[in-house]
């Protein structure tokens, strides 16, 4: 009897925390002036955007194209990829834009994507790790991980590590290569248990989609900091920053429980950011000269903010990063 009660309490508490924090973030967003970055042309730059075919990612792709950036949209839905290219070329007929298949729930797919992008592009100047799932029912990936953990965090880490040599080689004194990891304000309520890091649930009552999402966004912030420090020590011309795009009206909320979804749909219609506005802080980190060589930061509304207390514990972050890398290597070797 203890497990059902504990599981229910864990589920409810995680849900309460995420919705309360989300509402606070929404109130702040409503009363705060939205910052729109001033961006210039970046002809010759090449960007990869995961989840670039829909939602925030599509608007990141569209507006990068508008600045003469060659964009490679990465996503798991081939039809959406075709439709996204058509939409972009209707607006910008001469757009340099491509689509490549990428399923972050599969290390094999990530490996294939890396091979394809290296064959197609000689450089990558901007990597936007944007793709995500939220509050999805419990599911395990083909690599044997919980889906939020791999799709939101571990898959992106493997992708970044696989492209790191190329990213290093693309940076210059004038324009450091930029890695932008899309996190969320809910990383503040995420938790990190190194003893059970990355482990699957053995009982359905152990699973909370709210906790899984928040934890994955915390993992992103922590790994971003660790990688930024690693690259800084190497004096590599690459920056790494995390970003909260805001409370945005997108399909990410499709798994929200029906009991509260009607309210969220109503709020979304009148108070949430549009996907285009949600892209602003990402584009700021991708193109703005204001953040040239700025690394290891967490941004919201084009401003650098402090992160949760755990993100200042270097030893814990290092252990997490080593565990993550070991998990990847155990699956791909």
Rosetta silent file (secondary structure, phi, psi, omega in degrees, C-alpha in Angstrom):
SEQUENCE: XXXXXXXXXXXXXXXXXXXXXXXXXXXXXXXXXXXXXXXXXXXXXXXXXXXXXXXXXXXXXXXXXXXXXXXXXXXXXXXXXXXXXXXXXXXXXXXXXXXXXXXXXXXXXXXXXXXXXXXXXXXXXXXXXXXXXXXXXXXXXXXXXXXXXXXXXXXXXXXXXXXXXXXXXXXXXXXXXXXXXXXXXXXXXXXXXXXXXXXXXXXXXXXXXXXXXXXXXXXXXXXXXXXXXXXXXXXXXXXXXXXXXXXXXXXXXXXXXXXXXXXXXXXXXXXXXXXXXXXXXXXXXXXXXXXXXXXXXXXXXXXXXXXXXXXXXXXXXXXXXXXXXXXXXXXXX
SCORE:     score description
SCORE:     0.000 S_00000001
   1 L     0.000  -27.688 -176.138    0.000    0.000    0.000 S_00000001
   2 H   -63.706  -40.979 -177.162    2.931    2.330    0.683 S_00000001
   3 H   -62.784  -48.071  177.756    4.072    2.419   -2.960 S_00000001
   4 H   -58.726  -42.163 -179.210    0.690    3.549   -4.419 S_00000001
   5 H   -66.804  -45.997  178.991    0.334    6.292   -1.801 S_00000001
   6 H   -62.399  -41.758  179.677    3.927    7.482   -2.205 S_00000001
   7 H   -63.559  -42.814  179.370    3.604    7.385   -5.989 S_00000001
   8 H   -64.411  -44.051  179.004    0.380    9.380   -5.940 S_00000001
   9 H   -62.986  -40.935  179.074    1.835   11.979   -3.579 S_00000001
  10 H   -62.992  -43.156 -179.738    4.963   12.285   -5.725 S_00000001
  11 H   -62.441  -48.832 -177.404    2.852   12.740   -8.848 S_00000001
  12 H   -64.356  -44.729 -177.758    0.614   15.378   -7.270 S_00000001
  13 H   -64.515  -41.768  178.160    3.491   17.298   -5.671 S_00000001
  14 H   -63.348  -40.530  179.133    5.496   17.375   -8.902 S_00000001
  15 H   -66.087  -44.499  179.310    2.447   18.591  -10.812 S_00000001
  16 H   -59.075  -45.955 -178.691    1.673   21.294   -8.251 S_00000001
  17 H   -61.060  -45.075 -174.949    5.256   22.591   -8.350 S_00000001
  18 H   -69.939  -36.793 -179.381    5.451   22.764  -12.125 S_00000001
  19 H   -75.391  -36.550  177.024    2.079   24.499  -12.544 S_00000001
  20 H   -64.853  -47.059  179.028    2.708   27.000   -9.744 S_00000001
  21 H   -63.859  -39.229  177.990    6.125   27.897  -11.142 S_00000001
  22 H   -62.285  -39.412  179.479    4.662   28.082  -14.639 S_00000001
  23 H   -68.231  -39.901  176.629    1.954   30.473  -13.446 S_00000001
  24 H   -61.972  -43.776  178.510    4.527   32.670  -11.685 S_00000001
  25 H   -62.555  -37.883  179.228    6.610   32.720  -14.872 S_00000001
  26 H   -66.029  -43.620  177.960    3.515   33.645  -16.868 S_00000001
  27 H   -60.592  -44.646  178.472    2.668   36.550  -14.547 S_00000001
  28 H   -61.534  -40.748 -179.406    6.220   37.854  -14.799 S_00000001
  29 H   -63.556  -40.669 -178.512    6.079   37.482  -18.562 S_00000001
  30 H   -63.550  -40.424 -174.174    2.804   39.433  -18.798 S_00000001
  31 H   -95.860    0.366 -179.612    4.120   42.403  -16.827 S_00000001
  32 L  -103.545  139.077  177.907    7.658   42.378  -18.216 S_00000001
  33 L   -65.416  128.474  179.170    8.600   44.162  -21.424 S_00000001
  34 L   -77.830  126.223 -178.776    9.372   41.611  -24.108 S_00000001
  35 L   -89.683  127.512  176.701   12.854   42.118  -25.513 S_00000001
  36 L  -109.926  117.025 -175.424   13.257   41.771  -29.273 S_00000001
  37 L   -70.627  146.253  173.728   16.906   41.371  -30.293 S_00000001
  38 L   -90.009  117.816 -173.444   18.434   43.481  -33.039 S_00000001
  39 L  -120.491  144.253 -178.883   19.962   41.035  -35.481 S_00000001
  40 L  -111.040  170.611  177.641   22.145   41.562  -38.531 S_00000001
  41 L   -65.492  142.597  177.815   22.810   39.516  -41.654 S_00000001
  42 L  -131.573   57.030 -179.040   25.103   36.528  -41.194 S_00000001
  43 L   -57.420  132.534  178.727   25.725   35.449  -44.763 S_00000001
  44 L    96.032  -13.224  178.610   27.766   32.268  -44.986 S_00000001
  45 L   -78.658  150.554  178.587   26.884   30.952  -41.536 S_00000001
  46 E  -122.933  131.705 -178.681   25.432   27.454  -41.176 S_00000001
  47 E  -126.290  143.693  171.223   23.010   26.496  -38.397 S_00000001
  48 E  -112.532  129.355 -179.937   21.504   23.211  -37.235 S_00000001
  49 E  -124.827  111.212  175.931   18.162   23.448  -35.406 S_00000001
  50 E   -77.209  144.614 -173.728   16.723   20.333  -33.771 S_00000001
  51 L    63.761   29.987 -172.677   12.949   20.354  -33.707 S_00000001
  52 L   -83.557    2.539 -175.269   13.290   22.982  -36.418 S_00000001
  53 L   -97.745   -8.812 -178.002   10.207   22.011  -38.404 S_00000001
  54 L  -153.158  165.445  176.082    7.471   23.188  -36.029 S_00000001
  55 H    58.572 -141.372  179.836    6.702   25.460  -33.074 S_00000001
  56 H   -58.308  -42.864 -177.219    9.495   27.597  -31.685 S_00000001
  57 H   -59.489  -38.381  177.864   12.075   25.682  -33.710 S_00000001
  58 H   -62.820  -42.058 -178.857   10.358   26.522  -36.996 S_00000001
  59 H   -71.724  -30.462  171.411   10.413   30.230  -36.177 S_00000001
  60 H   -62.699  -47.810  179.692   14.069   29.997  -35.193 S_00000001
  61 H   -60.150  -48.081 -178.253   14.751   28.374  -38.573 S_00000001
  62 H   -58.546  -44.326 -175.232   12.638   30.911  -40.466 S_00000001
  63 H   -80.911  -24.490  170.455   14.290   33.924  -38.902 S_00000001
  64 H   -66.835  -43.188  176.791   17.791   32.520  -39.249 S_00000001
  65 H   -58.400  -39.272  179.653   17.060   32.088  -42.963 S_00000001
  66 H   -62.169  -22.234  178.624   15.918   35.728  -43.025 S_00000001
  67 L  -100.610   23.104  175.984   19.430   36.678  -41.883 S_00000001
  68 L    67.456   21.502  175.775   21.019   34.731  -44.762 S_00000001
  69 L   -85.159  137.822  172.844   21.967   31.776  -42.568 S_00000001
  70 E   -80.981  117.156 -173.735   21.970   28.339  -44.200 S_00000001
  71 E  -109.280  132.111  170.641   19.679   26.299  -41.938 S_00000001
  72 E  -109.962  110.241  178.332   19.514   22.538  -41.558 S_00000001
  73 E   -85.237  130.635 -179.415   16.295   21.612  -39.775 S_00000001
  74 E  -114.108  129.694  179.062   16.492   18.330  -37.881 S_00000001
  75 E  -164.455  166.174 -175.079   13.386   16.395  -36.922 S_00000001
  76 L   -91.893  -10.950 -177.603   11.833   12.941  -36.763 S_00000001
  77 L  -105.277  106.417 -175.760    8.799   13.673  -38.987 S_00000001
  78 H   -63.085  -39.598 -179.604    9.799   13.679  -42.666 S_00000001
  79 H   -63.613  -42.658  177.094    6.460   15.106  -43.830 S_00000001
  80 H   -62.832  -34.132  177.114    6.738   18.041  -41.419 S_00000001
  81 H   -62.152  -45.859  178.425   10.238   18.619  -42.752 S_00000001
  82 H   -62.529  -43.721 -179.016    8.949   18.888  -46.312 S_00000001
  83 H   -65.235  -38.725  179.714    6.116   21.194  -45.245 S_00000001
  84 H   -64.698  -42.707  178.064    8.477   23.447  -43.274 S_00000001
  85 H   -62.091  -42.703  178.995   10.800   23.865  -46.260 S_00000001
  86 H   -60.298  -45.644  179.854    7.809   24.718  -48.475 S_00000001
  87 H   -61.413  -43.746 -178.458    6.576   27.359  -46.004 S_00000001
  88 H   -65.859  -41.386 -177.537   10.006   28.953  -45.699 S_00000001
  89 H   -74.483  -19.016  172.632   10.556   29.050  -49.457 S_00000001
  90 H   -67.876  -32.040 -179.897    7.150   30.652  -49.973 S_00000001
  91 H   -89.649  -42.776 -179.039    8.453   33.586  -47.918 S_00000001
  92 L  -124.652   87.599 -175.129   12.120   33.434  -48.945 S_00000001
  93 L   -56.332  -29.302 -178.103   12.344   31.814  -52.416 S_00000001
  94 L   -98.438   17.676 -176.832   16.149   31.848  -52.367 S_00000001
  95 L   -60.692  138.808  170.594   16.419   30.427  -48.853 S_00000001
  96 L   -93.633   97.226 -176.094   19.250   28.061  -48.066 S_00000001
  97 E  -145.245  136.412  179.795   17.331   25.535  -46.022 S_00000001
  98 E  -134.296  163.833  173.991   17.457   21.751  -45.754 S_00000001
  99 E  -125.739  136.409  172.774   15.854   19.021  -43.705 S_00000001
 100 E  -130.758  139.787 -179.233   17.578   15.951  -42.300 S_00000001
 101 E   -69.603  135.640  176.427   15.919   13.166  -40.355 S_00000001
 102 L  -151.089  121.389  174.239   16.825   12.969  -36.663 S_00000001
 103 L  -114.545  106.690 -176.217   15.186   10.915  -33.932 S_00000001
 104 L   -69.739  -11.203  176.098   16.724   11.842  -30.601 S_00000001
 105 L   -83.206    6.134 -178.349   15.190    8.731  -29.038 S_00000001
 106 L  -138.609  116.685  176.648   17.655    6.664  -31.071 S_00000001
 107 H   -64.030  -31.992  177.035   21.440    6.849  -30.839 S_00000001
 108 H   -62.786  -42.989  177.684   21.585    5.070  -34.205 S_00000001
 109 H   -63.151  -39.862  178.465   19.517    7.866  -35.753 S_00000001
 110 H   -63.041  -43.467  177.611   21.804   10.452  -34.160 S_00000001
 111 H   -59.928  -43.586  179.170   24.847    8.690  -35.615 S_00000001
 112 H   -63.984  -40.221  178.714   23.232    8.661  -39.070 S_00000001
 113 H   -62.150  -44.959 -179.474   22.372   12.346  -38.766 S_00000001
 114 H   -60.963  -43.105  177.434   25.951   13.230  -37.833 S_00000001
 115 H   -60.937  -43.125 -178.546   27.273   11.291  -40.828 S_00000001
 116 H   -67.539  -41.537 -178.428   24.793   13.046  -43.127 S_00000001
 117 H   -69.520  -35.637  178.058   25.480   16.542  -41.819 S_00000001
 118 H   -68.168  -32.778  177.731   29.235   16.054  -42.096 S_00000001
 119 H   -73.077  -28.007 -174.292   28.816   14.892  -45.694 S_00000001
 120 H   -93.422  -33.526 -173.502   26.612   17.881  -46.499 S_00000001
 121 L  -124.761  141.591  177.761   28.272   20.739  -44.585 S_00000001
 122 L   -87.403  -21.736 -178.459   31.903   21.655  -44.049 S_00000001
 123 L  -143.266  158.714  168.079   31.128   23.795  -40.989 S_00000001
 124 L  -134.506  116.824 -177.613   28.472   24.399  -38.345 S_00000001
 125 L   -94.807  -23.362 -176.622   28.527   27.852  -36.765 S_00000001
 126 E  -139.820  126.476  174.933   25.311   27.574  -34.730 S_00000001
 127 E  -121.162  115.401  178.746   23.779   24.519  -33.042 S_00000001
 128 E  -107.797  106.933  177.945   20.336   25.007  -31.510 S_00000001
 129 E   -88.519   89.212 -169.155   19.321   22.012  -29.383 S_00000001
 130 L  -110.233  -29.078 -173.317   15.632   22.825  -29.269 S_00000001
 131 L   -58.216  144.432 -178.810   13.642   19.599  -29.723 S_00000001
 132 L  -163.240  158.877  166.430   11.733   18.377  -26.679 S_00000001
 133 L  -120.855  157.349 -178.443    8.813   16.414  -25.330 S_00000001
 134 L  -143.146  131.236  174.949    6.822   17.419  -22.250 S_00000001
 135 L    57.515   29.548 -179.765    4.618   15.490  -19.812 S_00000001
 136 L   -72.772  149.513  174.470    4.548   12.460  -22.107 S_00000001
 137 L   -58.565  159.028 -177.197    3.277    9.121  -20.778 S_00000001
 138 L   -60.668  129.836  178.336    5.962    6.712  -19.622 S_00000001
 139 L  -153.620  143.020  176.823    7.880    5.248  -22.528 S_00000001
 140 E  -104.839  140.864  179.409   11.306    3.724  -22.955 S_00000001
 141 L   -78.992  170.989  178.493   13.501    4.492  -25.959 S_00000001
 142 L   -65.695  -17.603  177.536   15.196    1.855  -28.100 S_00000001
 143 L   -93.085    5.886  171.879   18.361    2.636  -26.127 S_00000001
 144 L    78.429   34.292  175.073   16.601    1.705  -22.883 S_00000001
 145 L  -120.826  155.348  170.956   16.123    5.153  -21.323 S_00000001
 146 E   -61.523  142.047 -167.327   13.029    7.018  -20.156 S_00000001
 147 H   -64.628  -41.177  177.904   11.939    9.186  -23.091 S_00000001
 148 H   -60.241  -42.435 -176.944   12.233   12.675  -21.505 S_00000001
 149 H   -60.664  -44.332 -177.488   15.726   11.827  -20.301 S_00000001
 150 H   -82.266  -47.626 -175.506   16.964   10.783  -23.741 S_00000001
 151 H   -65.292  -47.314 -176.032   14.993   13.052  -26.096 S_00000001
 152 H   -77.883  -38.804 -171.917   15.399   16.255  -24.110 S_00000001
 153 H  -114.576  -67.834 -167.901   18.831   15.708  -22.607 S_00000001
 154 H   -65.280  -38.134  178.089   20.989   12.672  -23.372 S_00000001
 155 H   -62.856  -41.417  177.366   20.283   12.577  -27.111 S_00000001
 156 H   -67.138  -36.918  178.037   21.214   16.235  -27.461 S_00000001
 157 H   -63.829  -44.044  178.420   24.361   15.683  -25.421 S_00000001
 158 H   -63.091  -42.191  177.526   25.400   12.822  -27.706 S_00000001
 159 H   -59.555  -47.681 -178.829   24.626   14.939  -30.778 S_00000001
 160 H   -62.613  -46.687  179.441   26.692   17.840  -29.441 S_00000001
 161 H   -61.709  -37.268 -178.916   29.618   15.628  -28.479 S_00000001
 162 H   -69.425  -26.301 -178.883   29.533   13.963  -31.904 S_00000001
 163 H   -99.636    0.459 -169.420   29.684   17.351  -33.642 S_00000001
 164 H   -60.883  -41.650  179.205   32.159   18.953  -31.248 S_00000001
 165 H   -60.521  -42.038  178.735   35.231   18.608  -33.462 S_00000001
 166 H   -67.067  -39.901  179.164   33.321   20.227  -36.327 S_00000001
 167 H   -65.581  -42.111  176.898   31.980   22.964  -34.052 S_00000001
 168 H   -60.059  -45.268 -176.167   35.469   23.752  -32.764 S_00000001
 169 H   -69.092  -17.801 -177.192   36.840   23.973  -36.305 S_00000001
 170 H   -88.461  -18.901 -178.673   34.055   26.363  -37.349 S_00000001
 171 L   -74.333  146.513  177.672   34.734   29.026  -34.715 S_00000001
 172 L  -131.637  171.612  176.300   36.824   32.096  -35.528 S_00000001
 173 L   -61.685  -32.526 -177.625   38.161   35.100  -33.637 S_00000001
 174 L   -80.893  -31.967 -177.207   35.357   37.162  -35.179 S_00000001
 175 L  -147.512  101.375  175.185   32.529   34.706  -34.487 S_00000001
 176 L   -66.380  141.265  172.678   32.795   31.926  -31.931 S_00000001
 177 E   -58.798  142.003 -174.772   30.656   28.886  -32.720 S_00000001
 178 E  -120.635  124.599  173.254   27.484   29.012  -30.623 S_00000001
 179 E  -107.077  122.230 -179.964   25.714   26.103  -28.953 S_00000001
 180 E  -117.473  117.874 -179.989   22.290   27.044  -27.602 S_00000001
 181 E  -104.721  117.176 -177.725   20.528   24.513  -25.372 S_00000001
 182 E   -80.791  114.183  179.209   16.833   25.189  -24.871 S_00000001
 183 L  -110.286 -142.505 -179.260   15.953   24.545  -21.236 S_00000001
 184 L  -165.437  157.489  175.560   13.105   25.945  -19.147 S_00000001
 185 H   -61.368  -23.891 -178.024   12.403   27.877  -15.987 S_00000001
 186 H   -71.822   -3.679  173.508   11.159   24.586  -14.515 S_00000001
 187 H   -59.962  -24.285 -178.799   14.771   23.431  -14.212 S_00000001
 188 H   -64.882  -22.233  179.209   14.563   25.251  -10.867 S_00000001
 189 H  -108.226    7.059  175.554   12.299   22.530   -9.464 S_00000001
 190 L   -73.124  161.659  178.214   14.188   19.637  -11.030 S_00000001
 191 L  -130.843  157.756 -179.200   16.163   17.224   -8.874 S_00000001
 192 L  -130.448  114.134  177.909   19.330   15.226   -9.412 S_00000001
 193 L  -113.788   99.117 -175.440   19.799   11.811   -7.825 S_00000001
 194 H   -63.951  -27.442  179.788   23.200   10.525   -8.917 S_00000001
 195 H   -68.418  -30.565 -177.582   22.502    7.074   -7.450 S_00000001
 196 H  -118.598   19.619 -175.597   19.505    6.611   -9.747 S_00000001
 197 L   -61.308  123.516  177.089   20.533    8.925  -12.586 S_00000001
 198 L    77.581    2.760 -178.433   19.117    7.752  -15.906 S_00000001
 199 L   -79.843  148.230  179.409   17.506    4.656  -14.415 S_00000001
 200 L   -79.868  163.678  174.976   14.149    3.455  -15.677 S_00000001
 201 L   -80.114  141.499  177.648   11.058    3.081  -13.525 S_00000001
 202 L   -98.543  -10.451  178.385   10.337   -0.427  -12.267 S_00000001
 203 L  -145.068  140.366 -175.030    6.710    0.396  -11.422 S_00000001
 204 H   -61.262  -25.298 -179.827    4.366    2.819  -13.188 S_00000001
 205 H   -75.824   -9.480  175.279    3.637    4.576   -9.899 S_00000001
 206 H   -78.618  -13.721 -170.210    7.292    5.624   -9.682 S_00000001
 207 L   -95.764  129.628  170.529    6.822    7.789  -12.766 S_00000001
 208 L  -124.753  116.064  178.735    5.870   11.448  -12.776 S_00000001
 209 H   -62.950  -29.574  179.102    5.879   13.112  -16.217 S_00000001
 210 H   -67.786  -45.326  178.011    6.149   16.499  -14.500 S_00000001
 211 H   -66.475  -40.016 -179.474    9.283   15.470  -12.595 S_00000001
 212 H   -60.499  -42.074  179.536   10.737   13.778  -15.691 S_00000001
 213 H   -67.112  -49.218 -179.188   10.362   16.984  -17.709 S_00000001
 214 H   -61.343  -41.864 -179.983   11.740   19.265  -14.980 S_00000001
 215 H   -63.973  -39.790  179.805   14.674   16.928  -14.322 S_00000001
 216 H   -64.921  -35.223  179.828   15.579   16.786  -18.016 S_00000001
 217 H   -74.633  -29.623  172.257   15.622   20.587  -18.187 S_00000001
 218 H   -67.657  -44.562  178.559   17.850   20.704  -15.095 S_00000001
 219 H   -55.492  -39.968  179.844   20.210   18.193  -16.716 S_00000001
 220 H   -61.878  -46.308 -179.560   20.450   20.505  -19.737 S_00000001
 221 H   -62.506  -45.392 -178.125   21.453   23.497  -17.609 S_00000001
 222 H   -65.346  -44.810 -179.847   24.060   21.519  -15.664 S_00000001
 223 H   -67.035  -34.037  177.924   25.596   19.908  -18.755 S_00000001
 224 H   -61.542  -43.843  179.748   25.664   23.277  -20.545 S_00000001
 225 H   -64.017  -45.843 -178.221   27.723   24.735  -17.731 S_00000001
 226 H   -62.064  -46.193 -179.100   30.134   21.796  -17.652 S_00000001
 227 H   -65.977  -37.182  178.516   30.699   21.810  -21.412 S_00000001
 228 H   -62.482  -40.383  178.769   31.163   25.583  -21.463 S_00000001
 229 H   -68.337  -40.065  177.817   33.881   25.304  -18.819 S_00000001
 230 H   -59.724  -46.762 -178.777   35.573   22.448  -20.658 S_00000001
 231 H   -69.918  -33.936  178.180   35.692   24.458  -23.890 S_00000001
 232 H   -66.326  -42.559  178.868   36.810   27.607  -22.084 S_00000001
 233 H   -64.356  -33.184  178.271   39.735   25.764  -20.479 S_00000001
 234 L   -77.464   -9.623 -173.669   40.706   24.414  -23.899 S_00000001
 235 L    61.149   33.616  177.257   40.520   27.950  -25.322 S_00000001
 236 L   -78.498  142.839 -179.334   38.187   26.585  -28.004 S_00000001
 237 L   -81.106   57.950 -177.440   36.279   29.201  -30.036 S_00000001
 238 E  -138.695  133.639  174.671   32.911   27.785  -28.954 S_00000001
 239 E  -112.718  152.546  179.323   30.331   29.127  -26.502 S_00000001
 240 E  -133.131  123.352  177.990   27.572   27.179  -24.762 S_00000001
 241 E  -137.458  151.819  176.160   24.508   28.803  -23.236 S_00000001
 242 E  -107.644  157.015 -175.407   21.111   27.623  -21.997 S_00000001
 243 E  -148.027  142.756  169.331   17.861   29.512  -22.492 S_00000001
 244 E  -101.703  115.687 -175.426   14.281   29.631  -21.262 S_00000001
 245 L   -75.691  -10.742 -176.724   12.164   30.680  -24.276 S_00000001
 246 L   109.728  178.895  174.721    9.243   31.771  -22.136 S_00000001
 247 L   -88.137  106.372 -166.278    5.754   30.388  -21.636 S_00000001
 248 E  -117.240  140.807  177.635    4.897   29.775  -25.269 S_00000001
 249 L   -78.775   99.033 -178.161    1.733   28.674  -27.048 S_00000001
 250 L  -147.075  175.518 -178.551    2.897   25.512  -28.801 S_00000001
 251 H   -72.451   -2.491 -178.822    2.076   21.836  -29.259 S_00000001
 252 H   -60.736  -22.131 -175.634    4.392   21.004  -26.360 S_00000001
 253 H   -90.975   11.577 -173.469    1.354   21.075  -24.045 S_00000001
 254 H   -64.561  -21.242 -179.054   -0.545   18.312  -25.851 S_00000001
 255 H   -95.893    4.222  178.136    0.011   15.842  -22.988 S_00000001
 256 L   -61.839  141.229 -177.166   -1.316   18.149  -20.255 S_00000001
 257 L   -59.793  136.820 -178.744   -4.091   16.457  -18.260 S_00000001
 258 H   -54.359  -28.750 -178.880   -7.594   17.290  -19.601 S_00000001
 259 H   -62.460  -25.768 -179.381   -8.631   18.506  -16.134 S_00000001
 260 H  -118.642  -12.112 -175.357   -6.315   21.503  -16.512 S_00000001
 261 H   -64.322  -35.202  179.641   -5.759   21.689  -20.269 S_00000001
 262 H   -59.589  -38.425  178.923   -8.922   23.715  -20.886 S_00000001
 263 H   -70.166  -41.931  179.410   -7.550   26.433  -18.586 S_00000001
 264 H   -64.838  -37.795  177.638   -4.123   26.326  -20.201 S_00000001
 265 H   -63.724  -39.054  178.624   -5.697   26.587  -23.660 S_00000001
 266 H   -66.813  -46.573  177.944   -7.625   29.655  -22.522 S_00000001
 267 H   -63.055  -39.901 -178.331   -4.532   31.267  -21.001 S_00000001
 268 H   -60.640  -39.780 -176.881   -2.476   30.356  -24.057 S_00000001
 269 H   -62.003  -34.809 -172.348   -4.876   32.135  -26.361 S_00000001
 270 H  -112.826  -20.084 -171.098   -4.568   35.464  -24.544 S_00000001
 271 L  -127.123  -21.779 -178.328   -1.379   35.486  -22.479 S_00000001
 272 L   -72.802  157.769  172.422    1.259   33.035  -23.758 S_00000001
 273 E   -69.581  150.692  169.815    4.019   34.115  -26.117 S_00000001
 274 L   -73.744  159.490  175.624    3.659   33.238  -29.763 S_00000001
 275 H   -56.383  -33.934  178.289    6.219   30.733  -31.095 S_00000001
 276 H   -65.216  -42.806  177.497    7.885   33.625  -32.939 S_00000001
 277 H   -67.565  -34.566  177.404    8.265   35.575  -29.685 S_00000001
 278 H   -65.005  -22.697  179.237    9.501   32.401  -28.001 S_00000001
 279 L   -78.898  -16.041 -170.921   12.265   32.263  -30.601 S_00000001
 280 H   -58.599  -49.040 -177.815   13.613   35.721  -29.696 S_00000001
 281 H   -67.387  -32.482  176.633   15.930   34.756  -26.827 S_00000001
 282 H   -65.702  -45.296  179.528   17.235   31.789  -28.809 S_00000001
 283 H   -65.967  -34.331  175.868   17.998   34.038  -31.787 S_00000001
 284 H   -58.219  -46.477  179.660   19.637   36.545  -29.458 S_00000001
 285 H   -72.107  -27.333 -177.900   22.091   33.871  -28.331 S_00000001
 286 H   -78.508  -34.475 -169.501   22.542   32.582  -31.880 S_00000001
 287 H  -128.417  -21.885 -172.115   23.291   35.852  -33.663 S_00000001
 288 L   -67.717  135.078  174.456   23.611   38.888  -31.410 S_00000001
 289 H   -68.367  -15.889 -178.960   27.056   40.515  -31.165 S_00000001
 290 H   -64.802  -24.330 -177.779   26.131   41.398  -27.563 S_00000001
 291 H  -112.447   17.510  176.320   26.860   37.833  -26.459 S_00000001
 292 L   -57.860  124.470 -179.402   29.978   37.198  -28.544 S_00000001
 293 L    71.407    2.688  174.130   32.266   34.981  -26.406 S_00000001
 294 L   -76.747  128.391 -175.870   29.711   34.930  -23.563 S_00000001
 295 L  -143.517  156.646  177.476   29.505   31.356  -22.312 S_00000001
 296 L    76.834   17.069 -176.639   28.084   29.249  -19.492 S_00000001
 297 L  -100.014  168.608  174.407   25.034   31.453  -19.040 S_00000001
 298 E  -127.154  125.456 -170.899   21.314   30.915  -18.646 S_00000001
 299 E  -121.360  146.875  175.345   19.091   33.426  -20.428 S_00000001
 300 E  -146.002  128.661 -179.443   15.470   34.482  -20.283 S_00000001
 301 L    55.219   42.260  177.481   13.978   37.361  -22.293 S_00000001
 302 L    62.731   24.734  177.953   17.435   38.166  -23.716 S_00000001
 303 E  -129.722  144.442  178.462   18.854   38.647  -20.218 S_00000001
 304 E   -81.516  130.527 -178.692   21.316   36.555  -18.269 S_00000001
 305 E  -124.860  163.221  172.713   19.855   35.154  -15.049 S_00000001
 306 L   -75.335  152.227  176.583   21.032   33.061  -12.130 S_00000001
 307 L  -105.350 -173.735 -177.700   20.165   29.394  -12.179 S_00000001
 308 L   -67.409  162.560 -174.710   19.235   27.031   -9.345 S_00000001
 309 H   -58.641  -36.439 -177.864   21.630   26.427   -6.453 S_00000001
 310 H   -60.734  -27.620 -176.965   22.626   22.976   -7.700 S_00000001
 311 H   -71.670   -3.938  178.139   24.136   24.511  -10.841 S_00000001
 312 H  -105.179   10.078  178.943   26.914   26.012   -8.707 S_00000001
 313 L  -101.256   91.610 -173.544   28.115   22.633   -7.405 S_00000001
 314 H   -59.197  -40.239 -176.618   31.001   21.821   -9.749 S_00000001
 315 H   -66.579  -40.989  178.804   31.738   18.374   -8.294 S_00000001
 316 H   -65.431  -43.022 -179.971   28.130   17.202   -8.606 S_00000001
 317 H   -62.961  -41.227  179.840   27.903   18.532  -12.160 S_00000001
 318 H   -63.280  -42.102  178.063   31.131   16.784  -13.119 S_00000001
 319 H   -61.523  -42.464  179.673   29.845   13.476  -11.734 S_00000001
 320 H   -62.749  -42.102 -178.035   26.607   13.893  -13.680 S_00000001
 321 H   -66.811  -41.214  177.889   28.466   14.682  -16.896 S_00000001
 322 H   -64.126  -44.549  177.025   30.769   11.672  -16.517 S_00000001
 323 H   -58.462  -43.618 -179.352   27.782    9.404  -15.830 S_00000001
 324 H   -61.605  -47.252 -179.830   26.026   10.791  -18.907 S_00000001
 325 H   -63.362  -40.270  178.323   29.045   10.228  -21.131 S_00000001
 326 H   -63.240  -40.201  178.332   29.504    6.698  -19.769 S_00000001
 327 H   -61.524  -42.935  179.320   25.843    5.904  -20.513 S_00000001
 328 H   -63.299  -49.777 -176.751   26.249    7.074  -24.093 S_00000001
 329 H   -62.814  -34.434  179.373   29.473    5.171  -24.633 S_00000001
 330 H   -65.618  -28.041 -178.664   27.990    1.987  -23.181 S_00000001
 331 H   -89.045  -33.259 -172.134   25.225    2.107  -25.797 S_00000001
 332 H   -95.892  -15.198 -179.828   27.171    3.183  -28.884 S_00000001
 333 L   -92.628    0.000    0.000   30.356    1.109  -28.467 S_00000001
